[in-house]
Structure formats: C-alpha cells, structure tokens
C-alpha cells in the first residue's frame, strides 16, 4: 500500500505546543505593551489565555475592529465547550477575517460537526483555511455531505455573531456593519 503524505497549513512540526505558544504569546504581548503598542496588543492580552489563536495577522481594517475581536472571542468560548478551537486572523488585502476551526476533543466535536475529527486537525471544510482556491468559494460544489454540512454550520455560527460569509471563500468573514474591501470571487 503506498504511503499517503498529507500536508497542513500549520504542520504540527512547525508550531510549538499550545502551552509553549501561550507562554511565547504572553511574552510578546508584554514586550509590545512595554514598547508602546498598547492599543492593539491590549486586545491580545485579554485573549492570551487561549480563547482565540490570532494567527496570520497582517495590516487590515479588521485589526482595529474591537467589536469584531470581541465577537470572535465569544465564538471561541462557544467552540471551546464543543471540543473545538478558533483560529482567526486579519486578512489584510480584504480587511476581513480569516477563520479556521480545529478539533480539540473529537468526541465533543462529533456532536456538532461531521467528518474526520482527529484532535489537533482542522474541521473538514474541503479546502485549507486561508488558501484562495476556486473550490473554497461559497458556491463551490462537488463536496461530500459532511463538508457541505460543516460549511453551513460555520456560516450559521458566524451569522449568530453578526458575521457575513464573503463569497470568495468559506473561511472569509466580515462583521456586519463593517466595510471590508470588496473581494472578487476567484
């Protein structure tokens, strides 16, 4: 049987363990606060206990969106009770949020989402989060019922917290009332 090699956007070997990442994040926040970057870094200080993993942030209007960050923290708390974790980052070119949900407890997560639920892996959405592929668009078809269910579940969850799914990707959201840069579907 041939060996199947899989890749992940955040390979386990490339990222430190969660507790180590949290310690590193706390030191980073402390350094930024000491350096005078209090505005944005203070938002992360509140989240440094592991609610939201703020990966891949770059310049964009969502970085300054405190209401959006607070809503994402509430979503992260909800997911935590369901055996999952939220990773969120500001998608700089569009000014909207890039979100990804990972499994922390497969047994709990199986009551909410479908598909393979290995701890530490992304919930199956058909394509990797943050990668602008045609198959990532909201209208893309040809996916398993589990992927379709998971995408709809994420849209519903985000809508409950006033986020709209942008048409270019299942992982791309803007908070209602904000004005991200228009993104053309690819």
PDB file of C-alpha atoms in Angstrom:
ATOM      1  CA  UNK A   1       0.000   0.000   0.000  1.00  0.00           C
ATOM      2  CA  UNK A   2       1.547   3.355  -0.990  1.00  0.00           C
ATOM      3  CA  UNK A   3       2.281   5.868   1.724  1.00  0.00           C
ATOM      4  CA  UNK A   4      -0.010   8.894   1.622  1.00  0.00           C
ATOM      5  CA  UNK A   5       1.647  12.156   2.527  1.00  0.00           C
ATOM      6  CA  UNK A   6      -0.613  14.906   3.793  1.00  0.00           C
ATOM      7  CA  UNK A   7       0.258  18.488   4.417  1.00  0.00           C
ATOM      8  CA  UNK A   8      -1.346  21.046   6.643  1.00  0.00           C
ATOM      9  CA  UNK A   9      -1.302  24.793   6.580  1.00  0.00           C
ATOM     10  CA  UNK A  10       0.099  24.679  10.137  1.00  0.00           C
ATOM     11  CA  UNK A  11       2.127  21.437  10.282  1.00  0.00           C
ATOM     12  CA  UNK A  12       2.484  20.053  13.801  1.00  0.00           C
ATOM     13  CA  UNK A  13       6.263  20.028  13.491  1.00  0.00           C
ATOM     14  CA  UNK A  14       6.379  23.724  12.594  1.00  0.00           C
ATOM     15  CA  UNK A  15       4.392  25.091  15.518  1.00  0.00           C
ATOM     16  CA  UNK A  16       5.181  24.922  19.199  1.00  0.00           C
ATOM     17  CA  UNK A  17       2.866  23.102  21.567  1.00  0.00           C
ATOM     18  CA  UNK A  18      -0.160  25.043  22.785  1.00  0.00           C
ATOM     19  CA  UNK A  19       1.232  25.763  26.286  1.00  0.00           C
ATOM     20  CA  UNK A  20       4.578  26.840  24.798  1.00  0.00           C
ATOM     21  CA  UNK A  21       2.743  29.044  22.243  1.00  0.00           C
ATOM     22  CA  UNK A  22       0.755  30.669  25.069  1.00  0.00           C
ATOM     23  CA  UNK A  23       3.908  31.436  27.024  1.00  0.00           C
ATOM     24  CA  UNK A  24       5.512  32.905  23.899  1.00  0.00           C
ATOM     25  CA  UNK A  25       2.372  34.958  23.215  1.00  0.00           C
ATOM     26  CA  UNK A  26       2.341  36.357  26.759  1.00  0.00           C
ATOM     27  CA  UNK A  27       5.984  37.436  26.393  1.00  0.00           C
ATOM     28  CA  UNK A  28       5.219  39.009  23.031  1.00  0.00           C
ATOM     29  CA  UNK A  29       2.243  40.916  24.431  1.00  0.00           C
ATOM     30  CA  UNK A  30       4.294  42.132  27.385  1.00  0.00           C
ATOM     31  CA  UNK A  31       7.061  43.285  25.034  1.00  0.00           C
ATOM     32  CA  UNK A  32       4.621  45.117  22.765  1.00  0.00           C
ATOM     33  CA  UNK A  33       2.956  46.819  25.716  1.00  0.00           C
ATOM     34  CA  UNK A  34       6.345  47.901  27.031  1.00  0.00           C
ATOM     35  CA  UNK A  35       7.269  49.207  23.584  1.00  0.00           C
ATOM     36  CA  UNK A  36       4.163  51.377  23.446  1.00  0.00           C
ATOM     37  CA  UNK A  37       1.918  49.320  21.193  1.00  0.00           C
ATOM     38  CA  UNK A  38      -0.825  49.337  23.816  1.00  0.00           C
ATOM     39  CA  UNK A  39      -3.873  49.762  21.576  1.00  0.00           C
ATOM     40  CA  UNK A  40      -3.821  46.571  19.555  1.00  0.00           C
ATOM     41  CA  UNK A  41      -1.652  44.484  21.852  1.00  0.00           C
ATOM     42  CA  UNK A  42      -4.003  45.036  24.789  1.00  0.00           C
ATOM     43  CA  UNK A  43      -6.728  43.239  22.869  1.00  0.00           C
ATOM     44  CA  UNK A  44      -4.417  40.232  22.619  1.00  0.00           C
ATOM     45  CA  UNK A  45      -3.560  40.432  26.313  1.00  0.00           C
ATOM     46  CA  UNK A  46      -7.198  39.700  27.108  1.00  0.00           C
ATOM     47  CA  UNK A  47      -7.113  36.691  24.793  1.00  0.00           C
ATOM     48  CA  UNK A  48      -3.690  35.374  25.780  1.00  0.00           C
ATOM     49  CA  UNK A  49      -5.253  32.657  27.937  1.00  0.00           C
ATOM     50  CA  UNK A  50      -6.094  30.655  24.839  1.00  0.00           C
ATOM     51  CA  UNK A  51      -9.560  31.771  23.707  1.00  0.00           C
ATOM     52  CA  UNK A  52      -8.653  32.808  20.174  1.00  0.00           C
ATOM     53  CA  UNK A  53      -5.478  31.864  18.363  1.00  0.00           C
ATOM     54  CA  UNK A  54      -4.713  35.101  16.449  1.00  0.00           C
ATOM     55  CA  UNK A  55      -2.600  33.656  13.629  1.00  0.00           C
ATOM     56  CA  UNK A  56      -1.537  35.262  10.401  1.00  0.00           C
ATOM     57  CA  UNK A  57      -2.498  38.810  11.200  1.00  0.00           C
ATOM     58  CA  UNK A  58      -1.437  41.450   8.745  1.00  0.00           C
ATOM     59  CA  UNK A  59      -2.369  45.069   8.229  1.00  0.00           C
ATOM     60  CA  UNK A  60      -6.064  45.487   7.550  1.00  0.00           C
ATOM     61  CA  UNK A  61      -9.114  47.301   8.804  1.00  0.00           C
ATOM     62  CA  UNK A  62     -10.263  44.289  10.847  1.00  0.00           C
ATOM     63  CA  UNK A  63      -7.173  44.599  13.034  1.00  0.00           C
ATOM     64  CA  UNK A  64      -8.654  47.746  14.552  1.00  0.00           C
ATOM     65  CA  UNK A  65     -12.149  46.230  14.871  1.00  0.00           C
ATOM     66  CA  UNK A  66     -12.513  45.722  18.617  1.00  0.00           C
ATOM     67  CA  UNK A  67     -16.173  44.691  18.263  1.00  0.00           C
ATOM     68  CA  UNK A  68     -15.164  42.020  15.759  1.00  0.00           C
ATOM     69  CA  UNK A  69     -12.397  40.765  18.020  1.00  0.00           C
ATOM     70  CA  UNK A  70     -14.800  40.631  20.976  1.00  0.00           C
ATOM     71  CA  UNK A  71     -17.317  38.675  18.879  1.00  0.00           C
ATOM     72  CA  UNK A  72     -14.595  36.244  17.799  1.00  0.00           C
ATOM     73  CA  UNK A  73     -13.667  35.745  21.451  1.00  0.00           C
ATOM     74  CA  UNK A  74     -17.302  34.859  22.219  1.00  0.00           C
ATOM     75  CA  UNK A  75     -17.311  32.394  19.311  1.00  0.00           C
ATOM     76  CA  UNK A  76     -14.080  30.865  20.621  1.00  0.00           C
ATOM     77  CA  UNK A  77     -15.654  30.385  24.061  1.00  0.00           C
ATOM     78  CA  UNK A  78     -18.672  28.680  22.491  1.00  0.00           C
ATOM     79  CA  UNK A  79     -16.441  26.393  20.410  1.00  0.00           C
ATOM     80  CA  UNK A  80     -14.343  25.541  23.457  1.00  0.00           C
ATOM     81  CA  UNK A  81     -17.405  23.978  25.133  1.00  0.00           C
ATOM     82  CA  UNK A  82     -17.983  21.972  21.938  1.00  0.00           C
ATOM     83  CA  UNK A  83     -14.483  20.496  21.798  1.00  0.00           C
ATOM     84  CA  UNK A  84     -13.081  22.885  19.189  1.00  0.00           C
ATOM     85  CA  UNK A  85     -10.809  25.921  18.977  1.00  0.00           C
ATOM     86  CA  UNK A  86     -10.938  29.019  16.797  1.00  0.00           C
ATOM     87  CA  UNK A  87      -8.006  30.463  14.888  1.00  0.00           C
ATOM     88  CA  UNK A  88      -8.627  33.914  13.477  1.00  0.00           C
ATOM     89  CA  UNK A  89      -6.520  36.436  11.625  1.00  0.00           C
ATOM     90  CA  UNK A  90      -6.982  39.665   9.786  1.00  0.00           C
ATOM     91  CA  UNK A  91      -6.855  39.081   6.022  1.00  0.00           C
ATOM     92  CA  UNK A  92      -5.033  42.313   5.136  1.00  0.00           C
ATOM     93  CA  UNK A  93      -5.877  42.651   1.424  1.00  0.00           C
ATOM     94  CA  UNK A  94      -9.625  42.490   2.089  1.00  0.00           C
ATOM     95  CA  UNK A  95      -9.848  43.893   5.606  1.00  0.00           C
ATOM     96  CA  UNK A  96     -11.991  40.898   6.624  1.00  0.00           C
ATOM     97  CA  UNK A  97     -11.387  37.931   8.923  1.00  0.00           C
ATOM     98  CA  UNK A  98      -9.878  34.566   8.029  1.00  0.00           C
ATOM     99  CA  UNK A  99     -11.192  31.881  10.364  1.00  0.00           C
ATOM    100  CA  UNK A 100     -10.350  28.237  10.926  1.00  0.00           C
ATOM    101  CA  UNK A 101     -11.794  25.747  13.404  1.00  0.00           C
ATOM    102  CA  UNK A 102      -9.658  22.938  14.825  1.00  0.00           C
ATOM    103  CA  UNK A 103     -10.684  19.899  16.814  1.00  0.00           C
ATOM    104  CA  UNK A 104      -9.555  19.749  20.446  1.00  0.00           C
ATOM    105  CA  UNK A 105     -11.852  16.948  21.671  1.00  0.00           C
ATOM    106  CA  UNK A 106     -13.150  14.744  18.846  1.00  0.00           C
ATOM    107  CA  UNK A 107     -15.880  13.178  20.988  1.00  0.00           C
ATOM    108  CA  UNK A 108     -17.414  16.550  21.895  1.00  0.00           C
ATOM    109  CA  UNK A 109     -16.920  17.931  18.379  1.00  0.00           C
ATOM    110  CA  UNK A 110     -18.720  14.921  16.845  1.00  0.00           C
ATOM    111  CA  UNK A 111     -21.955  16.192  18.396  1.00  0.00           C
ATOM    112  CA  UNK A 112     -21.668  19.406  16.363  1.00  0.00           C
ATOM    113  CA  UNK A 113     -19.712  18.835  13.136  1.00  0.00           C
ATOM    114  CA  UNK A 114     -19.140  15.908  10.768  1.00  0.00           C
ATOM    115  CA  UNK A 115     -16.280  14.105   9.093  1.00  0.00           C
ATOM    116  CA  UNK A 116     -12.886  13.007  10.424  1.00  0.00           C
ATOM    117  CA  UNK A 117     -12.354  14.650  13.815  1.00  0.00           C
ATOM    118  CA  UNK A 118      -8.782  13.931  14.870  1.00  0.00           C
ATOM    119  CA  UNK A 119      -7.619  16.104  17.742  1.00  0.00           C
ATOM    120  CA  UNK A 120      -5.400  18.940  16.538  1.00  0.00           C
ATOM    121  CA  UNK A 121      -6.688  18.879  12.955  1.00  0.00           C
ATOM    122  CA  UNK A 122      -8.941  21.308  11.126  1.00  0.00           C
ATOM    123  CA  UNK A 123     -12.648  20.605  10.856  1.00  0.00           C
ATOM    124  CA  UNK A 124     -13.104  19.280   7.297  1.00  0.00           C
ATOM    125  CA  UNK A 125     -14.236  22.150   5.069  1.00  0.00           C
ATOM    126  CA  UNK A 126     -12.970  20.685   1.807  1.00  0.00           C
ATOM    127  CA  UNK A 127     -10.091  23.117   1.298  1.00  0.00           C
ATOM    128  CA  UNK A 128      -7.487  24.581   3.678  1.00  0.00           C
ATOM    129  CA  UNK A 129      -8.329  27.793   5.510  1.00  0.00           C
ATOM    130  CA  UNK A 130      -6.650  30.908   4.163  1.00  0.00           C
ATOM    131  CA  UNK A 131      -5.827  29.460   0.758  1.00  0.00           C
ATOM    132  CA  UNK A 132      -7.616  31.338  -2.068  1.00  0.00           C
ATOM    133  CA  UNK A 133      -8.800  28.467  -4.258  1.00  0.00           C
ATOM    134  CA  UNK A 134     -11.822  28.347  -6.566  1.00  0.00           C
ATOM    135  CA  UNK A 135     -13.066  25.343  -4.562  1.00  0.00           C
ATOM    136  CA  UNK A 136     -13.036  27.476  -1.409  1.00  0.00           C
ATOM    137  CA  UNK A 137     -15.754  29.799  -2.731  1.00  0.00           C
ATOM    138  CA  UNK A 138     -19.134  29.681  -1.044  1.00  0.00           C
ATOM    139  CA  UNK A 139     -20.868  28.451  -4.211  1.00  0.00           C
ATOM    140  CA  UNK A 140     -18.358  25.679  -4.991  1.00  0.00           C
ATOM    141  CA  UNK A 141     -19.892  22.253  -5.367  1.00  0.00           C
ATOM    142  CA  UNK A 142     -18.764  18.674  -5.602  1.00  0.00           C
ATOM    143  CA  UNK A 143     -18.041  18.211  -1.899  1.00  0.00           C
ATOM    144  CA  UNK A 144     -19.145  15.422   0.398  1.00  0.00           C
ATOM    145  CA  UNK A 145     -22.286  15.925   2.503  1.00  0.00           C
ATOM    146  CA  UNK A 146     -20.021  16.252   5.572  1.00  0.00           C
ATOM    147  CA  UNK A 147     -18.103  19.175   4.047  1.00  0.00           C
ATOM    148  CA  UNK A 148     -21.333  20.855   2.924  1.00  0.00           C
ATOM    149  CA  UNK A 149     -22.768  20.417   6.436  1.00  0.00           C
ATOM    150  CA  UNK A 150     -19.614  21.825   8.095  1.00  0.00           C
ATOM    151  CA  UNK A 151     -19.525  24.873   5.825  1.00  0.00           C
ATOM    152  CA  UNK A 152     -23.188  25.621   6.517  1.00  0.00           C
ATOM    153  CA  UNK A 153     -22.615  25.107  10.248  1.00  0.00           C
ATOM    154  CA  UNK A 154     -19.753  27.622  10.211  1.00  0.00           C
ATOM    155  CA  UNK A 155     -21.805  30.193   8.255  1.00  0.00           C
ATOM    156  CA  UNK A 156     -24.669  29.816  10.750  1.00  0.00           C
ATOM    157  CA  UNK A 157     -22.360  30.070  13.771  1.00  0.00           C
ATOM    158  CA  UNK A 158     -20.686  33.196  12.412  1.00  0.00           C
ATOM    159  CA  UNK A 159     -24.050  34.771  11.436  1.00  0.00           C
ATOM    160  CA  UNK A 160     -25.254  34.319  15.034  1.00  0.00           C
ATOM    161  CA  UNK A 161     -22.416  36.669  15.992  1.00  0.00           C
ATOM    162  CA  UNK A 162     -23.116  39.149  13.176  1.00  0.00           C
ATOM    163  CA  UNK A 163     -20.514  37.991  10.638  1.00  0.00           C
ATOM    164  CA  UNK A 164     -21.292  37.580   6.950  1.00  0.00           C
ATOM    165  CA  UNK A 165     -19.539  34.985   4.831  1.00  0.00           C
ATOM    166  CA  UNK A 166     -17.841  36.646   1.863  1.00  0.00           C
ATOM    167  CA  UNK A 167     -18.497  34.861  -1.454  1.00  0.00           C
ATOM    168  CA  UNK A 168     -14.850  34.174  -2.314  1.00  0.00           C
ATOM    169  CA  UNK A 169     -14.158  31.619   0.436  1.00  0.00           C
ATOM    170  CA  UNK A 170     -15.829  29.607   3.191  1.00  0.00           C
ATOM    171  CA  UNK A 171     -13.153  30.907   5.627  1.00  0.00           C
ATOM    172  CA  UNK A 172     -13.588  34.622   4.812  1.00  0.00           C
ATOM    173  CA  UNK A 173     -15.931  36.689   7.003  1.00  0.00           C
ATOM    174  CA  UNK A 174     -16.728  40.354   7.590  1.00  0.00           C
ATOM    175  CA  UNK A 175     -18.574  41.679  10.582  1.00  0.00           C
ATOM    176  CA  UNK A 176     -21.924  43.140   9.625  1.00  0.00           C
ATOM    177  CA  UNK A 177     -21.723  46.916   9.612  1.00  0.00           C
ATOM    178  CA  UNK A 178     -18.015  46.984   8.772  1.00  0.00           C
ATOM    179  CA  UNK A 179     -16.791  47.812   5.304  1.00  0.00           C
ATOM    180  CA  UNK A 180     -14.057  45.420   4.151  1.00  0.00           C
ATOM    181  CA  UNK A 181     -12.505  45.943   0.751  1.00  0.00           C
ATOM    182  CA  UNK A 182     -14.526  44.191  -1.947  1.00  0.00           C
ATOM    183  CA  UNK A 183     -13.081  40.826  -2.911  1.00  0.00           C
ATOM    184  CA  UNK A 184     -13.789  39.333  -6.320  1.00  0.00           C
ATOM    185  CA  UNK A 185     -14.505  35.610  -6.415  1.00  0.00           C
ATOM    186  CA  UNK A 186     -11.578  33.706  -7.886  1.00  0.00           C
TER     187      UNK A 186
END
